[in-house]
PDB file of C-alpha atoms in Angstrom:
ATOM      1  CA  MET A 500     -11.082   6.011  22.937  1.00 95.00           C
ATOM      2  CA  ARG A 501      -9.691   3.087  21.117  1.00 97.00           C
ATOM      3  CA  VAL A 502      -8.560   4.029  17.630  1.00 98.00           C
ATOM      4  CA  PHE A 503      -7.457   1.551  14.945  1.00 98.00           C
ATOM      5  CA  LEU A 504      -4.750   2.948  12.636  1.00 98.00           C
ATOM      6  CA  ASP A 505      -4.866   1.924   8.956  1.00 98.00           C
ATOM      7  CA  ALA A 506      -1.545   1.148   7.143  1.00 98.00           C
ATOM      8  CA  ASN A 507      -1.653   4.422   5.186  1.00 97.00           C
ATOM      9  CA  ILE A 508      -1.829   6.293   8.568  1.00 98.00           C
ATOM     10  CA  LEU A 509       1.193   4.338   9.859  1.00 98.00           C
ATOM     11  CA  PHE A 510       3.047   4.906   6.556  1.00 98.00           C
ATOM     12  CA  SER A 511       2.399   8.739   6.726  1.00 98.00           C
ATOM     13  CA  ALA A 512       3.465   8.853  10.300  1.00 98.00           C
ATOM     14  CA  ALA A 513       6.708   7.083   9.629  1.00 98.00           C
ATOM     15  CA  LYS A 514       7.692   8.898   6.513  1.00 98.00           C
ATOM     16  CA  SER A 515       7.562  12.431   7.793  1.00 97.00           C
ATOM     17  CA  ASN A 516       7.247  14.307  11.066  1.00 96.00           C
ATOM     18  CA  GLY A 517       3.980  15.983  10.001  1.00 96.00           C
ATOM     19  CA  ALA A 518       0.421  16.178  10.868  1.00 96.00           C
ATOM     20  CA  ILE A 519      -0.258  12.564  11.014  1.00 97.00           C
ATOM     21  CA  ARG A 520       2.619  11.718  13.356  1.00 97.00           C
ATOM     22  CA  GLN A 521       1.333  14.665  15.498  1.00 96.00           C
ATOM     23  CA  LEU A 522      -2.147  13.196  15.480  1.00 96.00           C
ATOM     24  CA  ILE A 523      -0.859   9.871  16.799  1.00 97.00           C
ATOM     25  CA  GLU A 524       1.237  11.767  19.478  1.00 96.00           C
ATOM     26  CA  ILE A 525      -1.734  13.724  20.603  1.00 95.00           C
ATOM     27  CA  LEU A 526      -3.888  10.612  20.844  1.00 96.00           C
ATOM     28  CA  LEU A 527      -1.298   8.917  22.911  1.00 97.00           C
ATOM     29  CA  ALA A 528      -0.570  11.758  25.122  1.00 96.00           C
ATOM     30  CA  ARG A 529      -4.365  12.206  25.876  1.00 95.00           C
ATOM     31  CA  GLY A 530      -4.612   8.605  26.985  1.00 96.00           C
ATOM     32  CA  HIS A 531      -6.311   7.124  23.831  1.00 97.00           C
ATOM     33  CA  GLU A 532      -5.337   3.625  22.763  1.00 98.00           C
ATOM     34  CA  CYS A 533      -3.951   3.237  19.228  1.00 98.00           C
ATOM     35  CA  TRP A 534      -4.466  -0.186  17.759  1.00 98.00           C
ATOM     36  CA  VAL A 535      -3.032  -2.036  14.838  1.00 98.00           C
ATOM     37  CA  ASP A 536      -2.849  -5.683  13.709  1.00 96.00           C
ATOM     38  CA  ASP A 537      -0.438  -7.782  11.593  1.00 95.00           C
ATOM     39  CA  TYR A 538      -2.271  -6.973   8.294  1.00 95.00           C
ATOM     40  CA  VAL A 539      -1.762  -3.245   8.558  1.00 97.00           C
ATOM     41  CA  LEU A 540       1.770  -3.503   9.881  1.00 97.00           C
ATOM     42  CA  VAL A 541       2.852  -5.819   7.088  1.00 96.00           C
ATOM     43  CA  GLU A 542       1.241  -3.403   4.587  1.00 97.00           C
ATOM     44  CA  ALA A 543       2.906  -0.492   6.134  1.00 98.00           C
ATOM     45  CA  ARG A 544       6.266  -2.015   6.309  1.00 98.00           C
ATOM     46  CA  ARG A 545       5.989  -3.255   2.728  1.00 98.00           C
ATOM     47  CA  ASN A 546       5.118   0.172   1.421  1.00 98.00           C
ATOM     48  CA  LEU A 547       7.711   1.956   3.437  1.00 98.00           C
ATOM     49  CA  ARG A 548      10.478  -0.516   2.250  1.00 98.00           C
ATOM     50  CA  GLY A 549       9.489   0.133  -1.441  1.00 98.00           C
ATOM     51  CA  LYS A 550       9.103   3.903  -1.187  1.00 98.00           C
ATOM     52  CA  PHE A 551      10.894   5.346   1.946  1.00 98.00           C
ATOM     53  CA  PRO A 552      13.215   2.614   3.197  1.00 98.00           C
ATOM     54  CA  ASP A 553      14.774   5.213   5.574  1.00 98.00           C
ATOM     55  CA  ALA A 554      11.368   5.448   7.378  1.00 98.00           C
ATOM     56  CA  VAL A 555      11.150   1.879   8.450  1.00 98.00           C
ATOM     57  CA  PRO A 556      13.070   2.473  11.648  1.00 98.00           C
ATOM     58  CA  VAL A 557      10.661   5.290  12.561  1.00 98.00           C
ATOM     59  CA  LEU A 558       7.784   2.883  12.150  1.00 98.00           C
ATOM     60  CA  GLU A 559       9.598   0.162  14.247  1.00 98.00           C
ATOM     61  CA  ALA A 560      10.118   2.961  17.030  1.00 98.00           C
ATOM     62  CA  LEU A 561       6.315   3.747  17.043  1.00 98.00           C
ATOM     63  CA  VAL A 562       5.105   0.098  17.155  1.00 98.00           C
ATOM     64  CA  PRO A 563       5.869  -0.391  20.747  1.00 97.00           C
ATOM     65  CA  LEU A 564       3.713   2.613  21.709  1.00 97.00           C
ATOM     66  CA  LEU A 565       0.710   0.913  19.969  1.00 98.00           C
ATOM     67  CA  HIS A 566      -1.650  -1.871  21.061  1.00 98.00           C
ATOM     68  CA  SER A 567      -1.586  -4.828  18.746  1.00 96.00           C
ATOM     69  CA  GLY A 568      -4.065  -7.570  18.092  1.00 90.00           C
ATOM     70  CA  MET A 569      -4.411 -10.398  15.746  1.00 81.00           C
ATOM     71  CA  ALA A 570      -5.995  -9.822  12.287  1.00 66.00           C
ATOM     72  CA  ALA A 571      -9.564 -10.628  12.364  1.00 63.00           C
ATOM     73  CA  SER A 572     -11.775 -12.756  10.120  1.00 65.00           C
ATOM     74  CA  PRO A 573     -15.028 -11.350   9.021  1.00 62.00           C
ATOM     75  CA  THR A 574     -17.499 -10.393  11.598  1.00 63.00           C
ATOM     76  CA  VAL A 575     -19.892  -8.317   9.724  1.00 63.00           C
ATOM     77  CA  ALA A 576     -22.175  -9.513   7.065  1.00 61.00           C
ATOM     78  CA  VAL A 577     -20.654  -9.033   3.530  1.00 55.00           C
ATOM     79  CA  ALA A 578     -23.804  -7.091   2.473  1.00 62.00           C
ATOM     80  CA  ASP A 579     -23.141  -4.475   5.053  1.00 79.00           C
ATOM     81  CA  LEU A 580     -19.760  -3.767   3.584  1.00 83.00           C
ATOM     82  CA  ALA A 581     -20.508  -4.325  -0.052  1.00 84.00           C
ATOM     83  CA  TRP A 582     -19.317  -0.648  -0.737  1.00 89.00           C
ATOM     84  CA  LEU A 583     -15.864  -1.478   0.649  1.00 91.00           C
ATOM     85  CA  PRO A 584     -13.312  -3.515  -1.592  1.00 92.00           C
ATOM     86  CA  GLU A 585     -12.602  -6.952  -0.422  1.00 89.00           C
ATOM     87  CA  LYS A 586      -9.003  -6.205   0.344  1.00 90.00           C
ATOM     88  CA  ASP A 587      -9.858  -3.327   2.676  1.00 93.00           C
ATOM     89  CA  ARG A 588     -12.529  -5.310   4.693  1.00 92.00           C
ATOM     90  CA  PRO A 589     -10.052  -6.886   7.140  1.00 92.00           C
ATOM     91  CA  VAL A 590      -9.075  -3.489   8.271  1.00 94.00           C
ATOM     92  CA  LEU A 591     -12.557  -2.683   9.342  1.00 94.00           C
ATOM     93  CA  HIS A 592     -13.117  -6.287  10.688  1.00 92.00           C
ATOM     94  CA  SER A 593     -10.071  -5.958  12.917  1.00 93.00           C
ATOM     95  CA  ALA A 594     -11.152  -2.578  14.336  1.00 94.00           C
ATOM     96  CA  ILE A 595     -14.573  -4.114  15.086  1.00 92.00           C
ATOM     97  CA  ARG A 596     -13.139  -7.363  16.662  1.00 91.00           C
ATOM     98  CA  LEU A 597     -10.658  -5.332  18.755  1.00 94.00           C
ATOM     99  CA  GLY A 598     -13.498  -3.190  20.225  1.00 94.00           C
ATOM    100  CA  CYS A 599     -12.281   0.057  18.699  1.00 96.00           C
ATOM    101  CA  ASP A 600     -14.406   3.248  18.621  1.00 96.00           C
ATOM    102  CA  ALA A 601     -12.837   4.683  15.518  1.00 97.00           C
ATOM    103  CA  LEU A 602     -10.966   3.567  12.402  1.00 97.00           C
ATOM    104  CA  VAL A 603      -8.685   6.147  11.035  1.00 98.00           C
ATOM    105  CA  THR A 604      -7.738   6.022   7.359  1.00 97.00           C
ATOM    106  CA  GLY A 605      -6.424   8.272   4.663  1.00 95.00           C
ATOM    107  CA  ASP A 606      -7.828   5.969   1.942  1.00 95.00           C
ATOM    108  CA  GLN A 607     -10.578   8.270   0.711  1.00 94.00           C
ATOM    109  CA  LEU A 608     -10.891   6.331  -2.468  1.00 93.00           C
ATOM    110  CA  HIS A 609     -11.940   3.039  -0.671  1.00 93.00           C
ATOM    111  CA  PHE A 610     -13.133   4.111   2.716  1.00 95.00           C
ATOM    112  CA  GLY A 611     -14.525   7.601   1.817  1.00 92.00           C
ATOM    113  CA  ALA A 612     -18.059   6.399   1.532  1.00 91.00           C
ATOM    114  CA  GLY A 613     -17.812   5.230   5.044  1.00 94.00           C
ATOM    115  CA  TYR A 614     -16.393   8.465   6.469  1.00 96.00           C
ATOM    116  CA  GLY A 615     -18.467   9.527   9.369  1.00 95.00           C
ATOM    117  CA  LYS A 616     -20.628   6.263   9.534  1.00 95.00           C
ATOM    118  CA  THR A 617     -20.410   3.612  12.223  1.00 94.00           C
ATOM    119  CA  PHE A 618     -20.219  -0.033  11.598  1.00 93.00           C
ATOM    120  CA  SER A 619     -20.716  -2.332  14.592  1.00 91.00           C
ATOM    121  CA  GLY A 620     -19.536   0.377  16.975  1.00 93.00           C
ATOM    122  CA  VAL A 621     -16.570   1.616  14.894  1.00 95.00           C
ATOM    123  CA  THR A 622     -16.896   5.091  13.296  1.00 96.00           C
ATOM    124  CA  ILE A 623     -14.679   5.497  10.072  1.00 97.00           C
ATOM    125  CA  HIS A 624     -12.682   8.844  10.139  1.00 98.00           C
ATOM    126  CA  SER A 625     -10.179  10.665   7.940  1.00 97.00           C
ATOM    127  CA  ALA A 626      -7.289  11.980   9.887  1.00 97.00           C
ATOM    128  CA  ARG A 627      -8.752  15.388   9.812  1.00 96.00           C
ATOM    129  CA  SER A 628     -12.221  14.317  11.070  1.00 97.00           C
ATOM    130  CA  LEU A 629     -10.588  12.384  13.979  1.00 97.00           C
ATOM    131  CA  ALA A 630      -8.303  15.256  14.915  1.00 95.00           C
ATOM    132  CA  GLU A 631     -11.281  17.572  14.976  1.00 94.00           C
ATOM    133  CA  ALA A 632     -13.355  15.096  17.067  1.00 91.00           C
ATOM    134  CA  ILE A 633     -10.445  14.678  19.534  1.00 89.00           C
ATOM    135  CA  LEU A 634      -9.592  18.398  19.790  1.00 83.00           C
ATOM    136  CA  THR A 635     -13.146  19.541  20.282  1.00 84.00           C
ATOM    137  CA  ALA A 636     -13.722  16.841  22.937  1.00 76.00           C
ATOM    138  CA  GLY A 637     -10.999  18.528  25.094  1.00 60.00           C
TER     139      GLY A 637
END
């Protein structure tokens, strides 16, 4: 499975050795591809520098384990994503352009309406729903 990681997932994985970092480790250990782009990396780095600067090296150590692609321009009609704030649309657009099967995000406020729904082949997951899907799949 190809999984696109939102900036808040990267942030959480870097700031603590908790469930989100474990999820990424499980994904990688089971041969799933974890994808990012410059858009989410820049946001994760900026937020870490402002809130948890000691966690930036943890993020930088994680990055080489991830697949990276260029940030995408819109590929889905705007009407299809009217529920999603404009600043968050590039995240889903990149997941689509990179051929990901899933987008995992902790942003329930903005992405919550899309949890469990599929857009151009990409299913939006919370960390919990992705973990459940991965663990039940074997």
